[in-house]
XYZ file of C-alpha atoms in Angstrom:
427
model
C -17.847 -1.541 23.405
C -17.086 1.957 22.209
C -19.790 3.883 20.445
C -18.255 7.177 19.413
C -20.317 10.274 19.170
C -20.593 12.608 16.255
C -19.519 16.043 17.415
C -22.264 17.481 15.249
C -25.862 16.300 15.411
C -26.568 13.747 12.737
C -29.012 15.628 10.546
C -29.533 16.621 6.957
C -28.132 14.595 4.068
C -26.421 11.856 6.119
C -29.456 11.179 8.287
C -31.435 10.902 5.058
C -28.736 8.630 3.595
C -28.642 6.323 6.616
C -32.452 6.212 6.664
C -32.469 5.152 3.009
C -29.805 2.512 3.600
C -31.886 1.083 6.466
C -35.115 1.129 4.481
C -33.447 -0.488 1.470
C -31.641 -3.236 3.406
C -33.307 -6.190 1.584
C -32.587 -4.596 -1.814
C -29.012 -3.802 -0.789
C -28.263 -7.345 0.360
C -29.815 -8.814 -2.795
C -27.786 -6.362 -4.922
C -24.566 -7.386 -3.177
C -25.335 -11.089 -3.688
C -25.783 -10.464 -7.396
C -22.525 -8.503 -7.575
C -20.543 -11.222 -5.795
C -21.916 -13.812 -8.221
C -20.306 -11.821 -11.019
C -17.079 -10.700 -9.333
C -14.556 -12.499 -7.143
C -14.067 -10.751 -3.800
C -10.460 -10.017 -2.832
C -9.236 -12.394 -0.118
C -9.294 -9.649 2.521
C -9.154 -5.881 2.866
C -9.641 -2.894 5.111
C -11.322 0.396 4.293
C -10.699 3.792 5.906
C -13.977 5.709 6.172
C -14.699 9.331 7.067
C -18.026 10.480 8.499
C -18.603 14.217 8.301
C -22.261 14.216 9.300
C -23.158 15.268 5.755
C -21.069 12.706 3.898
C -19.907 9.139 4.576
C -17.182 7.963 2.221
C -14.147 5.683 1.903
C -10.831 7.483 1.501
C -8.524 4.449 1.247
C -8.716 0.721 0.511
C -5.955 -1.590 1.704
C -5.666 -5.066 0.164
C -2.968 -6.184 2.640
C -4.540 -5.186 5.962
C -2.164 -5.085 8.898
C -4.321 -4.438 11.952
C -6.069 -7.722 12.757
C -4.724 -7.404 16.304
C -6.881 -4.275 16.747
C -10.184 -6.041 16.071
C -12.658 -6.818 18.821
C -11.792 -10.370 20.022
C -15.513 -11.042 20.584
C -15.875 -11.171 16.823
C -13.319 -13.926 16.218
C -16.108 -16.368 15.159
C -17.073 -13.983 12.321
C -13.465 -13.836 11.127
C -13.106 -17.620 11.323
C -16.271 -18.206 9.262
C -15.161 -15.638 6.677
C -11.684 -17.220 6.526
C -13.223 -20.639 5.886
C -15.332 -19.165 3.082
C -12.369 -17.353 1.507
C -10.141 -20.427 1.643
C -12.854 -22.717 0.278
C -13.363 -20.376 -2.654
C -9.635 -20.324 -3.466
C -8.805 -23.987 -2.871
C -11.573 -26.265 -1.508
C -9.148 -29.030 -0.477
C -6.750 -26.681 1.385
C -5.438 -28.022 4.690
C -2.752 -25.407 5.186
C -1.624 -21.891 4.246
C 1.773 -20.346 3.622
C 1.570 -16.764 4.916
C 4.128 -14.186 3.736
C 4.393 -11.225 6.142
C 6.068 -7.834 5.721
C 9.848 -7.737 6.084
C 9.928 -5.322 9.020
C 10.568 -7.795 11.807
C 11.206 -5.076 14.428
C 7.662 -3.677 14.357
C 6.270 -5.694 17.260
C 2.718 -4.390 16.748
C 2.792 -5.589 13.166
C 3.987 -8.989 14.438
C 0.970 -8.990 16.756
C -1.185 -8.590 13.632
C 0.561 -11.605 12.052
C -0.060 -13.646 15.200
C -3.744 -12.627 15.132
C -4.016 -13.750 11.485
C -2.333 -17.076 12.278
C -4.831 -17.581 15.119
C -7.805 -16.909 12.815
C -6.631 -19.504 10.276
C -5.777 -22.054 12.940
C -9.278 -21.645 14.369
C -10.567 -22.165 10.805
C -8.882 -25.593 10.845
C -5.770 -24.796 8.832
C -2.087 -25.308 9.453
C -0.267 -21.975 9.046
C 3.432 -21.361 8.532
C 5.229 -18.112 7.782
C 7.606 -17.731 4.840
C 9.679 -14.550 4.702
C 10.967 -12.580 1.697
C 13.476 -10.874 4.003
C 17.032 -11.828 2.904
C 18.140 -11.521 6.536
C 15.944 -14.502 7.454
C 18.178 -17.464 6.538
C 16.869 -20.005 9.050
C 13.705 -20.484 11.146
C 13.594 -17.425 13.413
C 11.399 -16.764 16.418
C 10.042 -13.227 16.795
C 8.137 -11.813 19.749
C 5.076 -9.606 19.192
C 4.163 -6.592 21.341
C 1.774 -8.666 23.466
C 4.277 -11.497 23.989
C 2.966 -13.812 21.257
C 5.786 -15.707 19.542
C 5.802 -16.397 15.813
C 8.315 -18.323 13.728
C 9.308 -17.040 10.291
C 11.233 -19.220 7.844
C 13.124 -18.449 4.624
C 11.078 -18.852 1.465
C 12.423 -21.084 -1.329
C 11.447 -21.632 -4.955
C 11.259 -25.174 -6.333
C 10.032 -25.378 -9.886
C 6.772 -23.461 -10.103
C 6.084 -23.522 -6.360
C 7.239 -21.563 -3.341
C 8.046 -23.798 -0.394
C 9.781 -23.900 2.972
C 12.997 -25.862 3.557
C 11.213 -29.087 4.521
C 9.031 -28.988 1.393
C 5.933 -27.387 2.991
C 3.997 -26.358 -0.142
C 0.264 -25.687 0.333
C -2.089 -24.665 -2.479
C -2.665 -21.193 -0.945
C 0.093 -18.616 -0.537
C -1.324 -15.614 1.313
C 0.432 -12.245 1.096
C 0.358 -9.904 4.062
C 3.159 -7.971 2.399
C 2.077 -5.059 0.189
C 5.061 -5.400 -2.203
C 5.963 -1.705 -2.074
C 9.572 -2.692 -2.779
C 8.652 -4.395 -6.067
C 7.385 -7.737 -7.334
C 9.765 -10.479 -6.128
C 10.909 -12.934 -8.798
C 10.411 -15.813 -6.363
C 6.628 -15.230 -6.492
C 6.249 -14.769 -10.251
C 4.368 -17.419 -12.249
C 3.875 -19.828 -9.369
C 1.213 -22.494 -9.798
C -0.192 -22.079 -6.280
C -3.034 -19.661 -5.537
C -1.272 -16.405 -4.667
C -3.670 -14.149 -2.786
C -3.986 -11.227 -3.253
C -2.434 -11.461 -6.737
C 0.881 -9.776 -7.544
C -0.822 -6.896 -9.370
C -2.538 -5.932 -6.098
C 0.891 -4.932 -4.713
C 1.817 -1.262 -4.435
C 4.669 -1.747 -6.911
C 1.981 -1.649 -9.622
C -1.371 -0.810 -7.968
C -2.722 2.763 -8.121
C -5.316 4.406 -5.874
C -6.744 6.271 -8.864
C -7.587 2.902 -10.499
C -9.399 1.896 -7.333
C -11.465 5.077 -7.118
C -12.274 4.893 -10.844
C -13.744 1.450 -10.129
C -15.492 2.843 -7.045
C -17.099 5.523 -9.255
C -18.733 2.768 -11.328
C -19.906 0.794 -8.295
C -21.382 3.864 -6.628
C -23.155 5.059 -9.775
C -25.105 1.787 -9.854
C -25.714 1.687 -6.093
C -26.799 5.338 -5.858
C -29.265 4.872 -8.690
C -30.812 1.931 -6.837
C -31.193 4.051 -3.677
C -32.131 7.260 -5.546
C -29.387 9.232 -3.795
C -26.716 11.659 -4.928
C -23.551 9.520 -5.426
C -21.450 12.376 -3.984
C -22.813 11.609 -0.501
C -20.748 8.407 -0.447
C -18.013 9.178 -2.978
C -15.032 11.554 -2.780
C -14.059 13.389 -5.965
C -10.546 12.704 -7.250
C -8.073 13.627 -9.988
C -4.826 11.934 -11.019
C -1.594 13.928 -11.351
C 1.471 12.403 -13.025
C 4.999 13.401 -14.007
C 5.789 15.017 -10.663
C 9.150 15.501 -8.983
C 8.710 17.124 -5.588
C 12.464 17.633 -5.098
C 12.953 19.623 -8.327
C 9.405 21.093 -8.182
C 8.563 19.605 -11.581
C 4.797 19.628 -12.165
C 4.152 21.899 -9.183
C 2.025 24.416 -11.097
C -0.104 21.729 -12.749
C -0.672 20.131 -9.343
C -1.676 23.492 -7.867
C -4.177 23.995 -10.706
C -5.716 20.574 -10.066
C -6.041 21.415 -6.375
C -7.883 24.649 -7.258
C -10.188 22.804 -9.672
C -10.969 20.225 -6.988
C -11.679 22.918 -4.378
C -14.118 24.591 -6.777
C -15.922 21.271 -7.444
C -16.322 20.776 -3.698
C -17.503 24.384 -3.158
C -20.287 23.845 -5.691
C -21.491 20.769 -3.780
C -21.169 22.494 -0.416
C -23.339 25.364 -1.700
C -25.892 22.874 -3.022
C -26.198 21.276 0.436
C -25.810 24.455 2.490
C -22.543 23.264 4.058
C -20.557 26.090 5.654
C -17.231 24.275 6.166
C -14.170 25.272 4.196
C -13.362 22.703 1.477
C -9.981 20.997 1.609
C -8.044 18.567 -0.540
C -5.843 15.596 0.284
C -2.811 15.126 -1.962
C -1.250 11.698 -1.517
C 1.009 9.253 -3.301
C -0.968 7.220 -5.841
C 0.786 4.092 -4.587
C 1.732 3.118 -1.067
C 0.451 3.086 2.457
C 1.411 3.641 6.109
C 0.153 7.226 5.976
C 3.269 8.390 4.111
C 3.352 10.945 1.300
C 0.144 12.738 2.333
C -0.712 16.407 2.793
C -3.901 18.337 3.478
C -4.281 21.671 1.635
C -6.917 24.391 1.295
C -5.422 26.295 -1.651
C -3.236 25.692 -4.682
C -0.636 28.063 -3.244
C 0.034 25.612 -0.415
C 1.287 23.124 -3.023
C 3.443 25.765 -4.725
C 5.063 26.972 -1.555
C 6.291 23.690 -0.067
C 9.479 24.029 1.952
C 12.293 21.496 1.684
C 11.079 19.421 4.636
C 7.564 19.138 3.160
C 8.953 18.299 -0.296
C 11.159 15.570 1.187
C 8.147 14.160 3.020
C 6.113 13.975 -0.193
C 8.947 12.741 -2.433
C 9.503 9.277 -0.954
C 7.233 6.727 0.745
C 7.636 3.225 2.186
C 10.597 1.158 0.935
C 12.121 4.314 -0.600
C 9.519 4.360 -3.374
C 9.753 7.681 -5.248
C 6.519 9.609 -5.690
C 5.911 10.749 -9.268
C 2.144 10.253 -9.304
C -0.424 11.472 -6.798
C -4.154 11.318 -6.272
C -5.777 14.693 -5.624
C -8.736 13.659 -3.491
C -11.629 15.577 -2.021
C -11.001 15.959 1.698
C -13.792 14.439 3.799
C -14.083 15.899 7.292
C -14.419 13.483 10.190
C -16.705 14.711 12.948
C -16.471 11.572 15.027
C -14.779 11.648 18.371
C -13.467 8.984 20.774
C -11.821 9.810 24.115
C -11.412 13.479 23.110
C -9.566 12.470 19.950
C -10.568 12.853 16.318
C -11.607 9.433 15.022
C -12.234 7.575 11.770
C -13.637 4.066 11.391
C -11.580 1.372 9.683
C -13.680 -1.594 8.555
C -12.137 -5.055 8.056
C -13.447 -7.617 5.603
C -12.517 -11.103 4.560
C -13.968 -12.494 1.358
C -17.328 -10.678 1.053
C -17.962 -10.395 4.794
C -17.487 -7.602 7.304
C -15.615 -9.111 10.261
C -15.202 -6.019 12.470
C -13.141 -2.899 12.651
C -11.713 -0.228 14.888
C -11.507 3.510 15.279
C -8.227 5.143 14.392
C -8.023 7.931 16.949
C -5.552 10.821 17.100
C -5.675 13.471 19.822
C -3.052 15.583 18.048
C -4.735 15.838 14.665
C -7.607 17.926 13.358
C -10.882 16.999 11.660
C -9.353 17.787 8.247
C -6.073 15.894 8.684
C -4.709 12.417 7.971
C -5.011 10.346 11.169
C -2.675 7.567 10.027
C 0.323 9.150 11.744
C 2.594 8.579 14.753
C 0.608 9.049 17.961
C -2.534 7.341 16.647
C -4.425 4.883 18.844
C -6.823 2.086 17.989
C -10.157 1.551 19.713
C -11.935 -1.681 18.696
C -15.532 -1.297 17.648
C -17.955 -4.140 17.482
C -20.469 -4.457 14.746
C -23.437 -5.296 16.927
C -25.439 -8.397 16.122
C -23.055 -9.360 13.325
C -23.471 -6.013 11.569
C -27.234 -6.350 11.319
C -29.306 -3.173 11.564
C -31.987 -2.507 14.149
C -35.026 -1.270 12.257
C -36.748 -0.179 15.468
C -33.911 2.150 16.457
C -32.899 5.577 15.139
C -30.727 5.685 11.989
C -27.707 6.884 13.982
C -27.955 4.321 16.787
C -24.840 2.130 17.010
C -26.007 -0.971 15.091
C -27.437 1.183 12.308
C -24.385 3.424 12.084
C -22.188 0.329 11.892
C -24.477 -1.261 9.308
C -24.083 1.861 7.143
C -20.297 1.637 7.612
C -20.417 -2.009 6.542
C -22.397 -1.160 3.397
C -19.966 1.574 2.318
C -16.972 -0.656 3.107
C -18.433 -3.477 1.017
C -18.893 -1.043 -1.875
C -15.158 -0.316 -1.626
C -14.411 -4.062 -1.508
C -16.538 -4.567 -4.618
C -14.651 -1.714 -6.299
C -11.392 -3.495 -5.406
C -12.729 -6.624 -7.126
C -13.468 -4.623 -10.293
C -10.109 -2.855 -10.030
C -8.201 -6.156 -9.850
C -10.142 -7.507 -12.838
C -9.419 -4.388 -14.892
C -5.679 -4.354 -14.078
C -5.047 -8.117 -14.338
C -2.071 -8.521 -16.714
C -3.204 -12.064 -17.574
C -6.774 -11.096 -18.492
C -7.632 -11.536 -22.141
């Protein structure tokens, strides 16, 4: 098991924060139980965290996680139990699942993730088949994952109000592992089966700013319970709309927002005696795969983008044009694995933490996006099923991972609120 080290001693605000989280564990778990009674947890999700030694915060929340192959295999039983819980909640009589993966069939590591998901559900006692939205898949097709696992994808069909496979396979749960960046497919609209996550969780309509607005509310309540400054676990953000990076439309307004954000961070850094230089992450308000992201330390950096940088920001996955961005407080990561800068990614299913890994990049700095070519994944295990060790120091592995699990669950709860607030069918 890998226990990364913080490159700075864990002192000051974060040590105090982790100590409070440990001391308040019974209250925290009771609080979460109450929240989950009132809000339906998303089916699954992964949260990117950053630990700066003075701040521990989520910077992204993915509702279509694609790295199940990077989880510690020792923790398969946790994932299986969580899968059973999630399925039971959605459809108690479910015997099978129709899983819809991403269209990129040539990414063999992604296929390994699909195979890992299939294995989890099979171990949970379910029959799993894969239905593809890819128009190139016209018959059952075998694909080989990076580790040699073989999966079979089949063309998806619509019959009445159900999506099925050619032989009529039509379970009550249709599970998306496709983030719908390319748009909401007609074949999935208004189906009577349980579609999880729902269509409005797809990047064609979802916005990161909606998620972090929900996270603001969750953290305000949680921080009050713990008597802590919410900023210690919450990155500031602004929304910027009406942008066109190619024609430089909105460039000055974006630069002004960056300067405002930097000043907000400076005020907090002065309050806590933090000597690091503030920075800001500007990223597409929709989309994933680490595309459409830049790290800046002044508004002028946004004004002076060269053509290559503008092209990089203008379009993300599936050719989606970027007209809206989130201007987010940059959170340093002072964790290190194998001489590479690292950030923890925590995986959840239903309301449960089922493991995670470190995203490690030896070619990136402590103030840069690590979700980039050249990254590596180092599984981390949440010791003793993510339970803290009250006899150990706050920064010992089980306690560090417990703190990660708490912050990740706050992000998952925020995702639940976000999906409720953006549900087009809600009254």
